[in-house]
Amino acid sequence: MRTPPLVLPLTAALALALAAGSANAFTPAGQDIVYDVNGETFEGYLASAEGEARGSVLVIHDWDGLDDYERQRADMLAEEGYDAFAVDLYGQGNRPQEIEKKRTETEKLYEDRERMRTLTLAGLAEARAQGAAEASVVMGYCFGGAVALEMARYGEADGVQGFASFHGGLATPDGQQWPQGAGPILIAHGGADSAIPMSQVATLAEELEAAEAVYEIQVYSGAPHGFTVFDSDAYQERADAKSWAAFLELLEEAL
């Protein structure tokens, strides 16, 4: 007899996001925040929990730059009781549309890891200056997932208690290594991801084991690169629901 398909319960926040339909129908509940980093202007987005927050989450954008996708995820986290700040790593008004321009912006930061970390930490500091809870988890999507792992390897951000990467880059740069006891870390990866091969997943697991890190890697069958991006050809609801539930579990444990 054929086994019936697994039906996953959606969290209230995820169900609301799906019910909202297209990104064009999304109405932000938080506020855009303009801030300065070493004389440069950036524009993040803050969504605050109602009442006392359970902690805070720094959301790092994909290679599109901060847009309504990250705003919507930040609002979802606020619905779950967390302050959420979507950081801007490109600069105010820099939201590339063409593939080559997106690639150029990410490569600038991949080639200047110190700037990548400085801008991420500046976003975290701005979130706290705006009243976000001190205890934090850093998470990101695609390019942002690679940045989250960069911060996990860096390991020197006060109050950061966990990290998560959703369909993010997983390769450890030359000259870097994982600190002993890093984590907790969640890796959410699509089994059908043609951009980030499973060989990188295996190598990362070996590196994390060698560092005695606290980590979890989840691989979702049939899920392509970008499987959490609403209203995209890559979106897979099952993988999105499972990865979101795993992330909420990480938040519960870390914060």
Short mmCIF file of N, CA and C in Angstrom, two decimals, residues 62-245:
data_model
loop_
_atom_site.label_atom_id
_atom_site.label_comp_id
_atom_site.label_asym_id
_atom_site.label_seq_id
_atom_site.Cartn_x
_atom_site.Cartn_y
_atom_site.Cartn_z
N ASP A 62 19.79 38.20 0.44
CA ASP A 62 20.43 37.46 -0.65
C ASP A 62 21.09 38.46 -1.61
N TRP A 63 21.49 38.01 -2.80
CA TRP A 63 22.26 38.91 -3.66
C TRP A 63 21.44 40.00 -4.32
N ASP A 64 20.13 39.99 -4.13
CA ASP A 64 19.29 41.10 -4.61
C ASP A 64 19.47 42.36 -3.78
N GLY A 65 20.03 42.24 -2.60
CA GLY A 65 19.99 43.33 -1.64
C GLY A 65 18.70 43.26 -0.84
N LEU A 66 18.60 44.08 0.18
CA LEU A 66 17.43 44.05 1.06
C LEU A 66 16.19 44.50 0.29
N ASP A 67 15.18 43.64 0.26
CA ASP A 67 13.92 43.99 -0.40
C ASP A 67 12.77 43.42 0.41
N ASP A 68 11.58 43.35 -0.20
CA ASP A 68 10.40 42.92 0.55
C ASP A 68 10.47 41.48 1.01
N TYR A 69 11.30 40.66 0.38
CA TYR A 69 11.43 39.29 0.87
C TYR A 69 11.98 39.28 2.30
N GLU A 70 13.09 39.99 2.52
CA GLU A 70 13.65 40.04 3.88
C GLU A 70 12.74 40.79 4.84
N ARG A 71 12.06 41.82 4.36
CA ARG A 71 11.10 42.51 5.22
C ARG A 71 10.00 41.56 5.68
N GLN A 72 9.52 40.75 4.76
CA GLN A 72 8.45 39.82 5.10
C GLN A 72 8.93 38.78 6.11
N ARG A 73 10.15 38.28 5.92
CA ARG A 73 10.69 37.31 6.89
C ARG A 73 10.88 37.97 8.25
N ALA A 74 11.32 39.22 8.28
CA ALA A 74 11.48 39.93 9.55
C ALA A 74 10.12 40.08 10.24
N ASP A 75 9.08 40.43 9.47
CA ASP A 75 7.74 40.54 10.06
C ASP A 75 7.27 39.20 10.60
N MET A 76 7.58 38.12 9.91
CA MET A 76 7.20 36.78 10.39
C MET A 76 7.87 36.48 11.72
N LEU A 77 9.12 36.88 11.86
CA LEU A 77 9.83 36.65 13.12
C LEU A 77 9.24 37.49 14.25
N ALA A 78 8.83 38.72 13.94
CA ALA A 78 8.18 39.55 14.95
C ALA A 78 6.87 38.90 15.42
N GLU A 79 6.15 38.28 14.48
CA GLU A 79 4.92 37.57 14.84
C GLU A 79 5.21 36.41 15.78
N GLU A 80 6.40 35.85 15.68
CA GLU A 80 6.79 34.73 16.56
C GLU A 80 7.36 35.21 17.89
N GLY A 81 7.44 36.54 18.08
CA GLY A 81 7.88 37.08 19.36
C GLY A 81 9.33 37.53 19.42
N TYR A 82 9.97 37.69 18.24
CA TYR A 82 11.37 38.11 18.19
C TYR A 82 11.48 39.48 17.51
N ASP A 83 12.38 40.31 18.03
CA ASP A 83 12.76 41.50 17.28
C ASP A 83 13.60 41.04 16.09
N ALA A 84 13.39 41.64 14.93
CA ALA A 84 14.15 41.24 13.75
C ALA A 84 14.62 42.47 13.00
N PHE A 85 15.91 42.47 12.63
CA PHE A 85 16.48 43.56 11.87
C PHE A 85 17.09 43.00 10.60
N ALA A 86 16.57 43.45 9.46
CA ALA A 86 17.14 43.06 8.17
C ALA A 86 18.23 44.05 7.83
N VAL A 87 19.46 43.58 7.81
CA VAL A 87 20.62 44.44 7.62
C VAL A 87 20.83 44.73 6.13
N ASP A 88 21.43 45.87 5.84
CA ASP A 88 21.76 46.26 4.47
C ASP A 88 23.27 46.21 4.30
N LEU A 89 23.77 45.35 3.43
CA LEU A 89 25.20 45.23 3.20
C LEU A 89 25.67 45.92 1.92
N TYR A 90 24.75 46.49 1.15
CA TYR A 90 25.10 47.12 -0.12
C TYR A 90 25.15 48.65 -0.06
N GLY A 91 24.32 49.25 0.78
CA GLY A 91 24.21 50.70 0.83
C GLY A 91 22.84 51.16 0.39
N GLN A 92 22.40 52.27 0.95
CA GLN A 92 21.05 52.78 0.67
C GLN A 92 20.84 52.99 -0.83
N GLY A 93 19.76 52.44 -1.34
CA GLY A 93 19.41 52.60 -2.75
C GLY A 93 20.11 51.66 -3.70
N ASN A 94 21.05 50.88 -3.20
CA ASN A 94 21.78 49.93 -4.05
C ASN A 94 21.07 48.58 -4.00
N ARG A 95 20.15 48.37 -4.95
CA ARG A 95 19.37 47.15 -5.03
C ARG A 95 19.45 46.63 -6.46
N PRO A 96 20.52 45.94 -6.81
CA PRO A 96 20.77 45.57 -8.21
C PRO A 96 19.67 44.68 -8.78
N GLN A 97 19.37 44.89 -10.06
CA GLN A 97 18.33 44.13 -10.74
C GLN A 97 18.91 43.13 -11.74
N GLU A 98 20.01 43.48 -12.40
CA GLU A 98 20.60 42.59 -13.40
C GLU A 98 21.52 41.57 -12.72
N ILE A 99 21.57 40.37 -13.29
CA ILE A 99 22.37 39.29 -12.72
C ILE A 99 23.82 39.71 -12.54
N GLU A 100 24.39 40.35 -13.57
CA GLU A 100 25.80 40.71 -13.49
C GLU A 100 26.06 41.72 -12.38
N LYS A 101 25.15 42.64 -12.16
CA LYS A 101 25.32 43.62 -11.09
C LYS A 101 25.17 42.96 -9.72
N LYS A 102 24.28 41.99 -9.61
CA LYS A 102 24.15 41.25 -8.35
C LYS A 102 25.45 40.49 -8.05
N ARG A 103 25.99 39.87 -9.09
CA ARG A 103 27.25 39.14 -8.93
C ARG A 103 28.38 40.08 -8.51
N THR A 104 28.41 41.26 -9.11
CA THR A 104 29.45 42.23 -8.78
C THR A 104 29.39 42.66 -7.33
N GLU A 105 28.18 42.91 -6.83
CA GLU A 105 28.03 43.36 -5.45
C GLU A 105 28.44 42.28 -4.45
N THR A 106 28.07 41.04 -4.72
CA THR A 106 28.46 39.97 -3.79
C THR A 106 29.96 39.72 -3.85
N GLU A 107 30.54 39.78 -5.03
CA GLU A 107 31.97 39.53 -5.15
C GLU A 107 32.79 40.58 -4.42
N LYS A 108 32.30 41.82 -4.39
CA LYS A 108 33.00 42.86 -3.63
C LYS A 108 33.17 42.43 -2.17
N LEU A 109 32.13 41.87 -1.62
CA LEU A 109 32.16 41.49 -0.21
C LEU A 109 32.86 40.15 0.01
N TYR A 110 32.70 39.22 -0.92
CA TYR A 110 33.45 37.96 -0.81
C TYR A 110 34.96 38.22 -0.83
N GLU A 111 35.36 39.25 -1.58
CA GLU A 111 36.78 39.55 -1.69
C GLU A 111 37.29 40.47 -0.57
N ASP A 112 36.38 41.01 0.22
CA ASP A 112 36.75 41.88 1.34
C ASP A 112 35.97 41.41 2.57
N ARG A 113 36.46 40.34 3.16
CA ARG A 113 35.74 39.73 4.29
C ARG A 113 35.70 40.64 5.51
N GLU A 114 36.71 41.47 5.68
CA GLU A 114 36.70 42.40 6.80
C GLU A 114 35.54 43.38 6.67
N ARG A 115 35.31 43.90 5.45
CA ARG A 115 34.18 44.80 5.24
C ARG A 115 32.86 44.05 5.44
N MET A 116 32.78 42.82 4.96
CA MET A 116 31.58 42.02 5.16
C MET A 116 31.24 41.91 6.64
N ARG A 117 32.23 41.60 7.45
CA ARG A 117 31.99 41.45 8.89
C ARG A 117 31.67 42.79 9.54
N THR A 118 32.39 43.84 9.13
CA THR A 118 32.16 45.17 9.70
C THR A 118 30.73 45.64 9.46
N LEU A 119 30.23 45.47 8.23
CA LEU A 119 28.88 45.91 7.91
C LEU A 119 27.83 45.06 8.62
N THR A 120 28.11 43.77 8.78
CA THR A 120 27.17 42.90 9.50
C THR A 120 27.10 43.28 10.97
N LEU A 121 28.26 43.50 11.59
CA LEU A 121 28.29 43.91 12.99
C LEU A 121 27.67 45.28 13.19
N ALA A 122 27.83 46.17 12.20
CA ALA A 122 27.21 47.49 12.28
C ALA A 122 25.69 47.38 12.26
N GLY A 123 25.17 46.46 11.44
CA GLY A 123 23.73 46.23 11.43
C GLY A 123 23.24 45.69 12.76
N LEU A 124 24.03 44.80 13.36
CA LEU A 124 23.66 44.26 14.66
C LEU A 124 23.66 45.37 15.71
N ALA A 125 24.67 46.24 15.67
CA ALA A 125 24.73 47.35 16.62
C ALA A 125 23.55 48.30 16.43
N GLU A 126 23.17 48.56 15.16
CA GLU A 126 22.05 49.45 14.89
C GLU A 126 20.75 48.84 15.41
N ALA A 127 20.59 47.54 15.23
CA ALA A 127 19.39 46.87 15.74
C ALA A 127 19.26 47.08 17.24
N ARG A 128 20.36 46.91 17.94
CA ARG A 128 20.33 47.08 19.39
C ARG A 128 20.12 48.54 19.77
N ALA A 129 20.70 49.46 19.00
CA ALA A 129 20.48 50.88 19.27
C ALA A 129 19.01 51.26 19.09
N GLN A 130 18.32 50.53 18.22
CA GLN A 130 16.89 50.77 17.98
C GLN A 130 16.01 50.04 18.98
N GLY A 131 16.63 49.32 19.93
CA GLY A 131 15.86 48.67 20.99
C GLY A 131 15.69 47.17 20.85
N ALA A 132 16.33 46.55 19.84
CA ALA A 132 16.22 45.10 19.69
C ALA A 132 16.92 44.40 20.84
N ALA A 133 16.45 43.23 21.18
CA ALA A 133 17.00 42.46 22.30
C ALA A 133 18.47 42.14 22.06
N GLU A 134 19.25 42.12 23.13
CA GLU A 134 20.69 41.90 23.03
C GLU A 134 21.02 40.50 22.55
N ALA A 135 20.37 39.48 23.12
CA ALA A 135 20.64 38.09 22.72
C ALA A 135 20.14 37.87 21.30
N SER A 136 21.03 37.41 20.42
CA SER A 136 20.72 37.41 18.99
C SER A 136 21.10 36.12 18.31
N VAL A 137 20.43 35.88 17.18
CA VAL A 137 20.81 34.84 16.23
C VAL A 137 20.98 35.51 14.87
N VAL A 138 22.01 35.12 14.13
CA VAL A 138 22.29 35.66 12.81
C VAL A 138 21.87 34.64 11.76
N MET A 139 21.06 35.05 10.80
CA MET A 139 20.61 34.14 9.75
C MET A 139 20.63 34.83 8.41
N GLY A 140 20.69 34.03 7.33
CA GLY A 140 20.68 34.65 6.02
C GLY A 140 20.28 33.69 4.92
N TYR A 141 19.94 34.27 3.76
CA TYR A 141 19.47 33.53 2.60
C TYR A 141 20.47 33.65 1.46
N CYS A 142 20.82 32.52 0.84
CA CYS A 142 21.73 32.49 -0.31
C CYS A 142 23.04 33.20 0.05
N PHE A 143 23.35 34.34 -0.59
CA PHE A 143 24.53 35.11 -0.21
C PHE A 143 24.52 35.40 1.29
N GLY A 144 23.35 35.74 1.82
CA GLY A 144 23.24 36.03 3.25
C GLY A 144 23.55 34.83 4.12
N GLY A 145 23.27 33.63 3.62
CA GLY A 145 23.64 32.42 4.35
C GLY A 145 25.14 32.27 4.46
N ALA A 146 25.85 32.60 3.37
CA ALA A 146 27.31 32.56 3.40
C ALA A 146 27.85 33.57 4.40
N VAL A 147 27.21 34.74 4.49
CA VAL A 147 27.63 35.76 5.45
C VAL A 147 27.39 35.27 6.88
N ALA A 148 26.25 34.62 7.11
CA ALA A 148 25.97 34.08 8.45
C ALA A 148 27.05 33.10 8.88
N LEU A 149 27.51 32.25 7.95
CA LEU A 149 28.57 31.30 8.29
C LEU A 149 29.90 32.02 8.48
N GLU A 150 30.14 33.09 7.74
CA GLU A 150 31.33 33.92 7.97
C GLU A 150 31.34 34.43 9.41
N MET A 151 30.19 34.90 9.88
CA MET A 151 30.11 35.41 11.24
C MET A 151 30.26 34.29 12.26
N ALA A 152 29.79 33.10 11.93
CA ALA A 152 29.96 31.96 12.84
C ALA A 152 31.43 31.59 12.97
N ARG A 153 32.17 31.66 11.87
CA ARG A 153 33.61 31.39 11.93
C ARG A 153 34.34 32.50 12.68
N TYR A 154 33.88 33.74 12.49
CA TYR A 154 34.49 34.88 13.17
C TYR A 154 34.33 34.75 14.68
N GLY A 155 33.11 34.47 15.13
CA GLY A 155 32.86 34.09 16.50
C GLY A 155 33.15 35.12 17.56
N GLU A 156 33.18 36.40 17.22
CA GLU A 156 33.53 37.42 18.20
C GLU A 156 32.47 38.51 18.33
N ALA A 157 31.24 38.16 18.09
CA ALA A 157 30.14 39.12 18.22
C ALA A 157 29.42 38.90 19.55
N ASP A 158 29.52 39.86 20.45
CA ASP A 158 28.90 39.73 21.76
C ASP A 158 27.40 39.54 21.64
N GLY A 159 26.89 38.59 22.38
CA GLY A 159 25.45 38.37 22.43
C GLY A 159 24.88 37.51 21.33
N VAL A 160 25.69 37.15 20.33
CA VAL A 160 25.20 36.28 19.25
C VAL A 160 25.30 34.83 19.72
N GLN A 161 24.18 34.15 19.66
CA GLN A 161 24.08 32.82 20.28
C GLN A 161 23.71 31.71 19.30
N GLY A 162 23.67 32.02 18.01
CA GLY A 162 23.35 31.00 17.03
C GLY A 162 23.39 31.57 15.62
N PHE A 163 23.41 30.66 14.64
CA PHE A 163 23.57 31.04 13.24
C PHE A 163 22.74 30.10 12.37
N ALA A 164 22.25 30.61 11.25
CA ALA A 164 21.50 29.77 10.33
C ALA A 164 21.73 30.22 8.89
N SER A 165 21.87 29.24 8.00
CA SER A 165 22.02 29.49 6.57
C SER A 165 20.94 28.75 5.81
N PHE A 166 20.18 29.49 5.00
CA PHE A 166 19.15 28.90 4.13
C PHE A 166 19.66 28.95 2.69
N HIS A 167 19.80 27.80 2.08
CA HIS A 167 20.34 27.64 0.72
C HIS A 167 21.49 28.61 0.45
N GLY A 168 22.42 28.67 1.42
CA GLY A 168 23.54 29.60 1.33
C GLY A 168 24.81 28.94 0.84
N GLY A 169 25.80 29.77 0.50
CA GLY A 169 27.11 29.26 0.15
C GLY A 169 27.77 28.62 1.37
N LEU A 170 28.42 27.48 1.17
CA LEU A 170 28.91 26.70 2.30
C LEU A 170 30.43 26.56 2.35
N ALA A 171 31.12 26.95 1.30
CA ALA A 171 32.56 26.73 1.24
C ALA A 171 33.30 27.66 2.22
N THR A 172 34.26 27.09 2.93
CA THR A 172 35.11 27.88 3.83
C THR A 172 36.23 28.53 3.02
N PRO A 173 36.40 29.85 3.11
CA PRO A 173 37.43 30.52 2.32
C PRO A 173 38.84 30.04 2.69
N ASP A 174 39.74 30.11 1.74
CA ASP A 174 41.13 29.78 2.01
C ASP A 174 41.66 30.66 3.14
N GLY A 175 42.38 30.04 4.05
CA GLY A 175 42.96 30.79 5.16
C GLY A 175 42.07 30.87 6.38
N GLN A 176 40.82 30.41 6.28
CA GLN A 176 39.93 30.41 7.44
C GLN A 176 39.74 28.99 7.95
N GLN A 177 39.37 28.89 9.21
CA GLN A 177 39.01 27.61 9.79
C GLN A 177 37.95 27.82 10.86
N TRP A 178 37.28 26.76 11.19
CA TRP A 178 36.21 26.85 12.19
C TRP A 178 36.80 26.81 13.59
N PRO A 179 36.36 27.72 14.47
CA PRO A 179 36.83 27.69 15.86
C PRO A 179 36.25 26.50 16.62
N GLN A 180 36.97 26.03 17.59
CA GLN A 180 36.48 24.90 18.39
C GLN A 180 35.18 25.28 19.10
N GLY A 181 34.23 24.36 19.05
CA GLY A 181 32.97 24.54 19.76
C GLY A 181 32.04 25.56 19.16
N ALA A 182 32.21 25.89 17.87
CA ALA A 182 31.34 26.88 17.22
C ALA A 182 29.88 26.42 17.25
N GLY A 183 29.00 27.40 17.14
CA GLY A 183 27.58 27.08 17.04
C GLY A 183 26.77 27.60 18.21
N PRO A 184 25.50 27.20 18.26
CA PRO A 184 24.82 26.26 17.35
C PRO A 184 24.59 26.85 15.96
N ILE A 185 24.60 25.96 14.97
CA ILE A 185 24.48 26.34 13.56
C ILE A 185 23.44 25.45 12.89
N LEU A 186 22.55 26.05 12.12
CA LEU A 186 21.59 25.31 11.29
C LEU A 186 21.92 25.55 9.83
N ILE A 187 22.06 24.47 9.06
CA ILE A 187 22.24 24.54 7.62
C ILE A 187 21.01 23.94 6.96
N ALA A 188 20.26 24.75 6.20
CA ALA A 188 19.08 24.27 5.48
C ALA A 188 19.43 24.26 3.99
N HIS A 189 19.46 23.07 3.39
CA HIS A 189 19.99 22.92 2.03
C HIS A 189 19.04 22.10 1.16
N GLY A 190 18.92 22.48 -0.07
CA GLY A 190 18.07 21.75 -1.01
C GLY A 190 18.82 20.60 -1.67
N GLY A 191 18.22 19.44 -1.68
CA GLY A 191 18.85 18.28 -2.30
C GLY A 191 19.04 18.44 -3.79
N ALA A 192 18.24 19.30 -4.42
CA ALA A 192 18.35 19.53 -5.87
C ALA A 192 19.01 20.87 -6.17
N ASP A 193 19.80 21.39 -5.23
CA ASP A 193 20.48 22.67 -5.42
C ASP A 193 21.63 22.49 -6.40
N SER A 194 21.51 23.09 -7.57
CA SER A 194 22.55 22.96 -8.60
C SER A 194 23.63 24.02 -8.44
N ALA A 195 23.41 25.01 -7.57
CA ALA A 195 24.40 26.07 -7.36
C ALA A 195 25.40 25.71 -6.26
N ILE A 196 24.92 25.03 -5.23
CA ILE A 196 25.77 24.63 -4.10
C ILE A 196 25.75 23.11 -4.04
N PRO A 197 26.78 22.43 -4.56
CA PRO A 197 26.75 20.97 -4.65
C PRO A 197 26.82 20.27 -3.30
N MET A 198 26.36 19.03 -3.29
CA MET A 198 26.38 18.25 -2.06
C MET A 198 27.80 18.01 -1.56
N SER A 199 28.78 18.11 -2.43
CA SER A 199 30.17 17.96 -1.98
C SER A 199 30.53 19.03 -0.96
N GLN A 200 29.96 20.25 -1.13
CA GLN A 200 30.21 21.31 -0.16
C GLN A 200 29.53 21.00 1.18
N VAL A 201 28.38 20.36 1.12
CA VAL A 201 27.69 19.96 2.35
C VAL A 201 28.55 18.96 3.12
N ALA A 202 29.07 17.97 2.40
CA ALA A 202 29.89 16.94 3.04
C ALA A 202 31.17 17.53 3.62
N THR A 203 31.81 18.41 2.88
CA THR A 203 33.05 19.03 3.36
C THR A 203 32.78 19.88 4.60
N LEU A 204 31.69 20.63 4.58
CA LEU A 204 31.35 21.45 5.74
C LEU A 204 31.11 20.58 6.97
N ALA A 205 30.39 19.48 6.79
CA ALA A 205 30.13 18.58 7.92
C ALA A 205 31.44 18.06 8.51
N GLU A 206 32.38 17.71 7.65
CA GLU A 206 33.68 17.24 8.13
C GLU A 206 34.41 18.33 8.92
N GLU A 207 34.35 19.56 8.42
CA GLU A 207 35.01 20.68 9.10
C GLU A 207 34.36 20.95 10.46
N LEU A 208 33.05 20.91 10.51
CA LEU A 208 32.34 21.18 11.75
C LEU A 208 32.57 20.06 12.77
N GLU A 209 32.63 18.83 12.29
CA GLU A 209 32.93 17.72 13.19
C GLU A 209 34.34 17.87 13.79
N ALA A 210 35.29 18.24 12.94
CA ALA A 210 36.67 18.40 13.41
C ALA A 210 36.77 19.50 14.45
N ALA A 211 35.91 20.53 14.33
CA ALA A 211 35.91 21.63 15.29
C ALA A 211 35.02 21.37 16.49
N GLU A 212 34.39 20.19 16.53
CA GLU A 212 33.47 19.83 17.61
C GLU A 212 32.38 20.90 17.77
N ALA A 213 31.91 21.38 16.62
CA ALA A 213 30.86 22.39 16.61
C ALA A 213 29.51 21.76 16.92
N VAL A 214 28.59 22.60 17.37
CA VAL A 214 27.20 22.19 17.56
C VAL A 214 26.44 22.62 16.30
N TYR A 215 25.98 21.66 15.53
CA TYR A 215 25.38 22.00 14.25
C TYR A 215 24.33 20.97 13.85
N GLU A 216 23.50 21.38 12.90
CA GLU A 216 22.52 20.50 12.29
C GLU A 216 22.44 20.84 10.81
N ILE A 217 22.50 19.84 9.97
CA ILE A 217 22.35 20.03 8.52
C ILE A 217 21.09 19.29 8.08
N GLN A 218 20.17 20.01 7.47
CA GLN A 218 18.96 19.40 6.92
C GLN A 218 18.99 19.54 5.41
N VAL A 219 18.75 18.43 4.72
CA VAL A 219 18.71 18.41 3.26
C VAL A 219 17.30 18.00 2.84
N TYR A 220 16.67 18.80 1.97
CA TYR A 220 15.28 18.58 1.60
C TYR A 220 15.20 18.06 0.17
N SER A 221 14.61 16.90 0.02
CA SER A 221 14.56 16.25 -1.29
C SER A 221 13.83 17.10 -2.32
N GLY A 222 14.42 17.18 -3.51
CA GLY A 222 13.79 17.88 -4.61
C GLY A 222 13.79 19.40 -4.52
N ALA A 223 14.36 19.95 -3.44
CA ALA A 223 14.34 21.40 -3.26
C ALA A 223 15.52 22.04 -4.00
N PRO A 224 15.26 23.00 -4.87
CA PRO A 224 16.33 23.66 -5.61
C PRO A 224 16.93 24.81 -4.82
N HIS A 225 17.94 25.43 -5.39
CA HIS A 225 18.52 26.64 -4.80
C HIS A 225 17.44 27.71 -4.70
N GLY A 226 17.35 28.37 -3.54
CA GLY A 226 16.34 29.42 -3.36
C GLY A 226 14.97 28.89 -3.00
N PHE A 227 14.90 27.71 -2.38
CA PHE A 227 13.60 27.05 -2.16
C PHE A 227 12.68 27.79 -1.18
N THR A 228 13.18 28.77 -0.45
CA THR A 228 12.31 29.52 0.48
C THR A 228 11.73 30.79 -0.12
N VAL A 229 12.11 31.15 -1.33
CA VAL A 229 11.74 32.45 -1.89
C VAL A 229 10.31 32.41 -2.43
N PHE A 230 9.42 33.07 -1.72
CA PHE A 230 8.01 33.09 -2.11
C PHE A 230 7.83 33.54 -3.55
N ASP A 231 6.85 32.94 -4.23
CA ASP A 231 6.45 33.36 -5.58
C ASP A 231 7.55 33.26 -6.62
N SER A 232 8.55 32.43 -6.36
CA SER A 232 9.60 32.19 -7.34
C SER A 232 9.42 30.79 -7.91
N ASP A 233 10.05 30.52 -9.04
CA ASP A 233 9.99 29.18 -9.63
C ASP A 233 10.66 28.15 -8.73
N ALA A 234 11.57 28.60 -7.88
CA ALA A 234 12.31 27.68 -7.01
C ALA A 234 11.56 27.33 -5.73
N TYR A 235 10.50 28.08 -5.41
CA TYR A 235 9.85 27.89 -4.11
C TYR A 235 9.29 26.47 -3.96
N GLN A 236 9.59 25.86 -2.79
CA GLN A 236 9.03 24.56 -2.44
C GLN A 236 8.45 24.65 -1.04
N GLU A 237 7.14 24.61 -0.94
CA GLU A 237 6.47 24.84 0.34
C GLU A 237 6.90 23.84 1.41
N ARG A 238 7.04 22.58 1.03
CA ARG A 238 7.42 21.56 2.02
C ARG A 238 8.78 21.87 2.64
N ALA A 239 9.77 22.18 1.80
CA ALA A 239 11.10 22.48 2.31
C ALA A 239 11.09 23.78 3.11
N ASP A 240 10.31 24.76 2.67
CA ASP A 240 10.21 26.03 3.39
C ASP A 240 9.63 25.79 4.78
N ALA A 241 8.55 25.01 4.86
CA ALA A 241 7.91 24.75 6.15
C ALA A 241 8.85 24.01 7.10
N LYS A 242 9.53 22.99 6.58
CA LYS A 242 10.44 22.21 7.43
C LYS A 242 11.63 23.04 7.90
N SER A 243 12.19 23.85 7.00
CA SER A 243 13.36 24.65 7.39
C SER A 243 12.96 25.76 8.36
N TRP A 244 11.78 26.35 8.16
CA TRP A 244 11.31 27.39 9.07
C TRP A 244 11.06 26.81 10.46
N ALA A 245 10.47 25.63 10.52
CA ALA A 245 10.24 24.98 11.81
C ALA A 245 11.56 24.67 12.51
#
